[in-house]
C-alpha cells in the first residue's frame, strides 16, 4: 500500500474507539439476554466482529501490526432460530467431501463387490467397476454412506470437510416433492443444529492416536499389489 493510501493515525484511533463501543454494547446485550438465541446478542456480536475487522485492517495498513484476537467470520454464523417451537418434521442435510487418494484400491474394491454380488452370472457388468466414476457408483450403491465414512481408507478415499444440518419443518414433505433440488431453499433460521468437521479444526490437535498425516500413505500406491487379498480389507458384500 502506498503512503498516500494509508489510513491516518486518527482513523486508526477512531476504529479502536468503535471497537470499545461495540464491546460495551455486546456485554450489555449479553447481560440483558432473554434466551439462548436472543437476536440482540446476535446483532451485537456482528457489530463487534465488523468493528474489530475494520480496526485490524487499519492497524495493519498504518502500523504493520495485528491484533492478538480473532473473531469468527459472521458469514459462517447462523441467524437466531425462528422455526416452530415443536417441529412436526425435520430434514437432515449432509455433505461429506472425499479425495480419491488411491484410484487402484477404489477400482479393486468395486470389482470385488461386483464379483461377490454377481460372480460370472448374467447380472455382472464388466464395465461398471472399470472406471473411477463407475466404481464410485458401485460402492455407494452397495454400502450406506455412514459405512463408507467409517471405512473410507479401505475404499481408497481420503476424508475432507463434512457438515450435517438438522432443519425443522412444520409438516413432512410430500413424497418426491424436493427430489429435483434436494438442497435448495434451506432457511438458515430453521436450522436446529449443525455439526462441522474440517481439517482446519484439527491443525493443533495431534492426540487422536494417528500420527500419520492425511494422504501420506498414498505414496505407497506403487507398492500395492492388488492381486493379493491380504492387501485389501475384507468386504462384507452380503447385504
Tab-separated table of C-alpha atoms in Angstrom:
chain	number	residue	atom	x	y	z
A	1	UNK	CA	0.000	0.000	0.000
A	2	UNK	CA	1.346	3.458	-0.910
A	3	UNK	CA	1.816	6.194	1.686
A	4	UNK	CA	-0.977	8.225	0.082
A	5	UNK	CA	-3.452	5.381	0.546
A	6	UNK	CA	-2.515	4.618	4.145
A	7	UNK	CA	-5.086	5.413	6.833
A	8	UNK	CA	-4.268	8.267	9.177
A	9	UNK	CA	-3.464	7.812	12.843
A	10	UNK	CA	-6.781	9.482	13.629
A	11	UNK	CA	-8.661	6.910	11.561
A	12	UNK	CA	-6.962	4.070	13.397
A	13	UNK	CA	-7.789	5.700	16.735
A	14	UNK	CA	-11.425	6.137	15.674
A	15	UNK	CA	-11.605	2.478	14.690
A	16	UNK	CA	-10.209	1.495	18.094
A	17	UNK	CA	-12.862	3.611	19.819
A	18	UNK	CA	-15.522	1.924	17.668
A	19	UNK	CA	-14.298	-1.469	18.915
A	20	UNK	CA	-14.557	-0.277	22.525
A	21	UNK	CA	-18.097	0.969	21.950
A	22	UNK	CA	-19.116	-2.272	20.211
A	23	UNK	CA	-17.562	-4.275	23.040
A	24	UNK	CA	-19.604	-2.377	25.623
A	25	UNK	CA	-22.781	-2.898	23.592
A	26	UNK	CA	-22.081	-6.606	23.257
A	27	UNK	CA	-21.550	-7.009	27.001
A	28	UNK	CA	-24.714	-5.063	27.745
A	29	UNK	CA	-26.697	-7.253	25.314
A	30	UNK	CA	-25.310	-10.406	26.927
A	31	UNK	CA	-26.203	-9.147	30.396
A	32	UNK	CA	-29.787	-8.448	29.254
A	33	UNK	CA	-30.202	-11.531	27.093
A	34	UNK	CA	-33.692	-13.029	27.103
A	35	UNK	CA	-32.710	-16.508	25.948
A	36	UNK	CA	-30.104	-18.619	24.234
A	37	UNK	CA	-30.871	-17.171	20.787
A	38	UNK	CA	-31.512	-13.549	21.744
A	39	UNK	CA	-31.429	-11.523	18.490
A	40	UNK	CA	-29.984	-8.509	20.344
A	41	UNK	CA	-26.925	-10.562	21.319
A	42	UNK	CA	-26.576	-11.837	17.765
A	43	UNK	CA	-26.725	-8.289	16.376
A	44	UNK	CA	-24.234	-7.002	18.947
A	45	UNK	CA	-21.887	-9.855	18.105
A	46	UNK	CA	-21.992	-8.972	14.408
A	47	UNK	CA	-21.346	-5.305	15.165
A	48	UNK	CA	-18.381	-6.200	17.349
A	49	UNK	CA	-16.992	-8.522	14.676
A	50	UNK	CA	-17.327	-5.846	11.991
A	51	UNK	CA	-15.717	-3.157	14.153
A	52	UNK	CA	-12.835	-5.437	15.098
A	53	UNK	CA	-12.224	-6.348	11.463
A	54	UNK	CA	-12.061	-2.692	10.423
A	55	UNK	CA	-9.680	-1.878	13.269
A	56	UNK	CA	-7.464	-4.846	12.471
A	57	UNK	CA	-7.173	-3.835	8.818
A	58	UNK	CA	-6.447	-0.177	9.568
A	59	UNK	CA	-3.943	-1.086	12.264
A	60	UNK	CA	-2.072	-3.303	9.826
A	61	UNK	CA	-2.187	-0.790	6.983
A	62	UNK	CA	-0.931	2.055	9.161
A	63	UNK	CA	1.475	0.353	11.560
A	64	UNK	CA	2.054	-3.126	10.101
A	65	UNK	CA	0.673	-4.621	13.325
A	66	UNK	CA	-2.135	-7.082	14.040
A	67	UNK	CA	-4.480	-7.698	16.942
A	68	UNK	CA	-3.957	-10.709	19.240
A	69	UNK	CA	-7.528	-11.932	18.847
A	70	UNK	CA	-9.641	-13.349	16.071
A	71	UNK	CA	-13.426	-13.134	15.838
A	72	UNK	CA	-15.116	-15.810	13.674
A	73	UNK	CA	-16.415	-14.516	10.380
A	74	UNK	CA	-20.080	-13.615	10.573
A	75	UNK	CA	-20.744	-15.028	7.115
A	76	UNK	CA	-20.389	-18.524	8.608
A	77	UNK	CA	-22.730	-17.851	11.528
A	78	UNK	CA	-26.330	-18.933	11.655
A	79	UNK	CA	-29.050	-16.422	12.487
A	80	UNK	CA	-31.229	-16.986	15.553
A	81	UNK	CA	-33.602	-19.933	15.279
A	82	UNK	CA	-37.036	-18.818	14.093
A	83	UNK	CA	-38.659	-22.149	13.305
A	84	UNK	CA	-41.505	-23.899	15.097
A	85	UNK	CA	-41.073	-24.483	18.826
A	86	UNK	CA	-42.292	-28.074	18.412
A	87	UNK	CA	-41.353	-29.224	14.901
A	88	UNK	CA	-43.584	-31.883	13.390
A	89	UNK	CA	-40.829	-32.939	10.989
A	90	UNK	CA	-37.119	-32.485	10.426
A	91	UNK	CA	-34.753	-32.657	7.477
A	92	UNK	CA	-31.159	-33.834	7.834
A	93	UNK	CA	-28.817	-32.369	5.236
A	94	UNK	CA	-25.389	-33.982	4.987
A	95	UNK	CA	-22.400	-33.162	2.845
A	96	UNK	CA	-19.189	-35.193	3.011
A	97	UNK	CA	-16.256	-34.492	0.707
A	98	UNK	CA	-13.581	-37.043	-0.202
A	99	UNK	CA	-10.475	-37.094	-2.333
A	100	UNK	CA	-9.868	-40.175	-4.426
A	101	UNK	CA	-6.437	-40.838	-2.944
A	102	UNK	CA	-5.897	-44.382	-4.270
A	103	UNK	CA	-7.821	-44.992	-7.522
A	104	UNK	CA	-6.438	-48.515	-7.907
A	105	UNK	CA	-7.737	-49.533	-4.493
A	106	UNK	CA	-11.103	-47.980	-5.288
A	107	UNK	CA	-11.349	-49.914	-8.554
A	108	UNK	CA	-10.247	-53.160	-6.929
A	109	UNK	CA	-12.808	-52.881	-4.161
A	110	UNK	CA	-15.602	-52.169	-6.636
A	111	UNK	CA	-14.581	-55.180	-8.713
A	112	UNK	CA	-14.662	-57.385	-5.617
A	113	UNK	CA	-18.156	-56.135	-4.743
A	114	UNK	CA	-19.377	-56.974	-8.238
A	115	UNK	CA	-17.709	-60.378	-8.157
A	116	UNK	CA	-19.274	-61.189	-4.784
A	117	UNK	CA	-22.672	-59.954	-5.945
A	118	UNK	CA	-22.878	-61.444	-9.412
A	119	UNK	CA	-19.893	-63.740	-9.946
A	120	UNK	CA	-19.751	-64.525	-13.647
A	121	UNK	CA	-23.524	-64.614	-13.980
A	122	UNK	CA	-25.727	-62.646	-16.376
A	123	UNK	CA	-26.102	-59.745	-13.921
A	124	UNK	CA	-22.402	-58.930	-13.990
A	125	UNK	CA	-21.476	-55.685	-15.709
A	126	UNK	CA	-17.865	-55.948	-16.780
A	127	UNK	CA	-17.536	-52.188	-17.374
A	128	UNK	CA	-19.291	-50.775	-14.282
A	129	UNK	CA	-16.259	-51.065	-11.998
A	130	UNK	CA	-13.720	-50.327	-14.710
A	131	UNK	CA	-13.686	-46.551	-14.283
A	132	UNK	CA	-13.398	-44.367	-11.206
A	133	UNK	CA	-16.882	-42.901	-11.579
A	134	UNK	CA	-18.291	-46.372	-12.224
A	135	UNK	CA	-16.505	-47.777	-9.182
A	136	UNK	CA	-17.906	-44.967	-7.035
A	137	UNK	CA	-21.382	-45.830	-8.250
A	138	UNK	CA	-20.861	-49.489	-7.353
A	139	UNK	CA	-19.567	-48.784	-3.849
A	140	UNK	CA	-22.081	-46.095	-2.929
A	141	UNK	CA	-24.829	-48.303	-4.330
A	142	UNK	CA	-23.723	-51.210	-2.165
A	143	UNK	CA	-22.796	-49.535	1.124
A	144	UNK	CA	-24.550	-46.985	3.293
A	145	UNK	CA	-22.868	-43.540	3.353
A	146	UNK	CA	-22.129	-43.906	7.076
A	147	UNK	CA	-20.309	-47.182	6.437
A	148	UNK	CA	-18.258	-45.627	3.663
A	149	UNK	CA	-17.404	-42.763	6.015
A	150	UNK	CA	-16.140	-45.183	8.657
A	151	UNK	CA	-14.254	-47.368	6.147
A	152	UNK	CA	-13.154	-44.719	3.650
A	153	UNK	CA	-9.479	-45.760	3.688
A	154	UNK	CA	-10.453	-49.259	2.576
A	155	UNK	CA	-12.062	-47.728	-0.483
A	156	UNK	CA	-9.064	-45.555	-1.397
A	157	UNK	CA	-10.746	-42.355	-0.234
A	158	UNK	CA	-9.374	-39.535	1.887
A	159	UNK	CA	-11.684	-37.514	4.118
A	160	UNK	CA	-12.128	-33.793	3.535
A	161	UNK	CA	-14.642	-31.387	5.090
A	162	UNK	CA	-18.105	-32.520	6.126
A	163	UNK	CA	-21.168	-30.889	7.608
A	164	UNK	CA	-24.547	-32.001	8.924
A	165	UNK	CA	-27.527	-29.666	9.310
A	166	UNK	CA	-30.766	-30.528	11.081
A	167	UNK	CA	-33.617	-28.269	9.967
A	168	UNK	CA	-37.138	-28.023	11.369
A	169	UNK	CA	-40.316	-28.247	9.319
A	170	UNK	CA	-43.980	-27.710	10.044
A	171	UNK	CA	-45.024	-30.846	8.182
A	172	UNK	CA	-43.232	-33.676	6.370
A	173	UNK	CA	-42.687	-33.033	2.678
A	174	UNK	CA	-44.866	-34.779	0.143
A	175	UNK	CA	-43.275	-37.848	-1.499
A	176	UNK	CA	-40.974	-36.735	-4.294
A	177	UNK	CA	-41.567	-33.057	-3.541
A	178	UNK	CA	-37.938	-31.966	-3.232
A	179	UNK	CA	-36.063	-34.689	-5.113
A	180	UNK	CA	-35.256	-32.487	-8.115
A	181	UNK	CA	-33.442	-29.923	-5.929
A	182	UNK	CA	-32.840	-31.538	-2.524
A	183	UNK	CA	-30.541	-28.839	-1.108
A	184	UNK	CA	-32.269	-25.777	-2.473
A	185	UNK	CA	-34.072	-23.204	-0.390
A	186	UNK	CA	-32.762	-24.110	3.059
A	187	UNK	CA	-33.885	-21.478	5.576
A	188	UNK	CA	-30.963	-20.764	7.956
A	189	UNK	CA	-33.437	-19.641	10.606
A	190	UNK	CA	-34.891	-23.144	10.698
A	191	UNK	CA	-31.568	-24.869	11.367
A	192	UNK	CA	-31.952	-26.559	14.747
A	193	UNK	CA	-28.276	-27.546	14.969
A	194	UNK	CA	-25.278	-28.189	12.774
A	195	UNK	CA	-22.083	-30.204	13.109
A	196	UNK	CA	-18.981	-29.378	11.075
A	197	UNK	CA	-15.839	-31.470	10.633
A	198	UNK	CA	-12.784	-29.946	8.966
A	199	UNK	CA	-9.029	-30.290	8.974
A	200	UNK	CA	-8.820	-26.636	9.998
A	201	UNK	CA	-10.154	-27.696	13.406
A	202	UNK	CA	-7.508	-30.407	13.753
A	203	UNK	CA	-4.365	-28.419	12.984
A	204	UNK	CA	-3.466	-28.178	16.654
A	205	UNK	CA	-4.988	-31.496	17.716
A	206	UNK	CA	-2.444	-34.280	17.491
A	207	UNK	CA	-3.742	-36.645	20.151
A	208	UNK	CA	-6.120	-38.705	18.022
A	209	UNK	CA	-3.782	-41.686	18.104
A	210	UNK	CA	-2.920	-41.476	14.406
A	211	UNK	CA	0.409	-39.781	13.772
A	212	UNK	CA	0.228	-40.230	10.007
A	213	UNK	CA	-0.787	-37.034	8.171
A	214	UNK	CA	-3.751	-37.450	5.891
A	215	UNK	CA	-2.834	-38.640	2.431
A	216	UNK	CA	0.739	-39.517	3.332
A	217	UNK	CA	0.205	-43.244	2.918
A	218	UNK	CA	-0.990	-42.723	-0.677
A	219	UNK	CA	2.688	-42.554	-1.659
A	220	UNK	CA	2.765	-46.319	-1.139
A	221	UNK	CA	0.319	-46.892	-4.002
A	222	UNK	CA	3.026	-48.067	-6.383
A	223	UNK	CA	3.903	-50.878	-3.957
A	224	UNK	CA	0.295	-52.077	-3.636
A	225	UNK	CA	-0.236	-55.493	-5.181
A	226	UNK	CA	-3.949	-55.551	-5.852
A	227	UNK	CA	-3.814	-59.233	-6.750
A	228	UNK	CA	-3.012	-60.127	-3.151
A	229	UNK	CA	-6.077	-60.494	-0.947
A	230	UNK	CA	-4.149	-59.593	2.177
A	231	UNK	CA	-3.562	-56.069	0.852
A	232	UNK	CA	-7.288	-55.314	0.972
A	233	UNK	CA	-9.551	-55.379	3.967
A	234	UNK	CA	-12.338	-57.967	3.633
A	235	UNK	CA	-15.619	-56.592	2.359
A	236	UNK	CA	-18.992	-57.536	3.692
A	237	UNK	CA	-20.727	-57.735	0.363
A	238	UNK	CA	-23.586	-59.960	1.528
A	239	UNK	CA	-26.093	-57.250	2.392
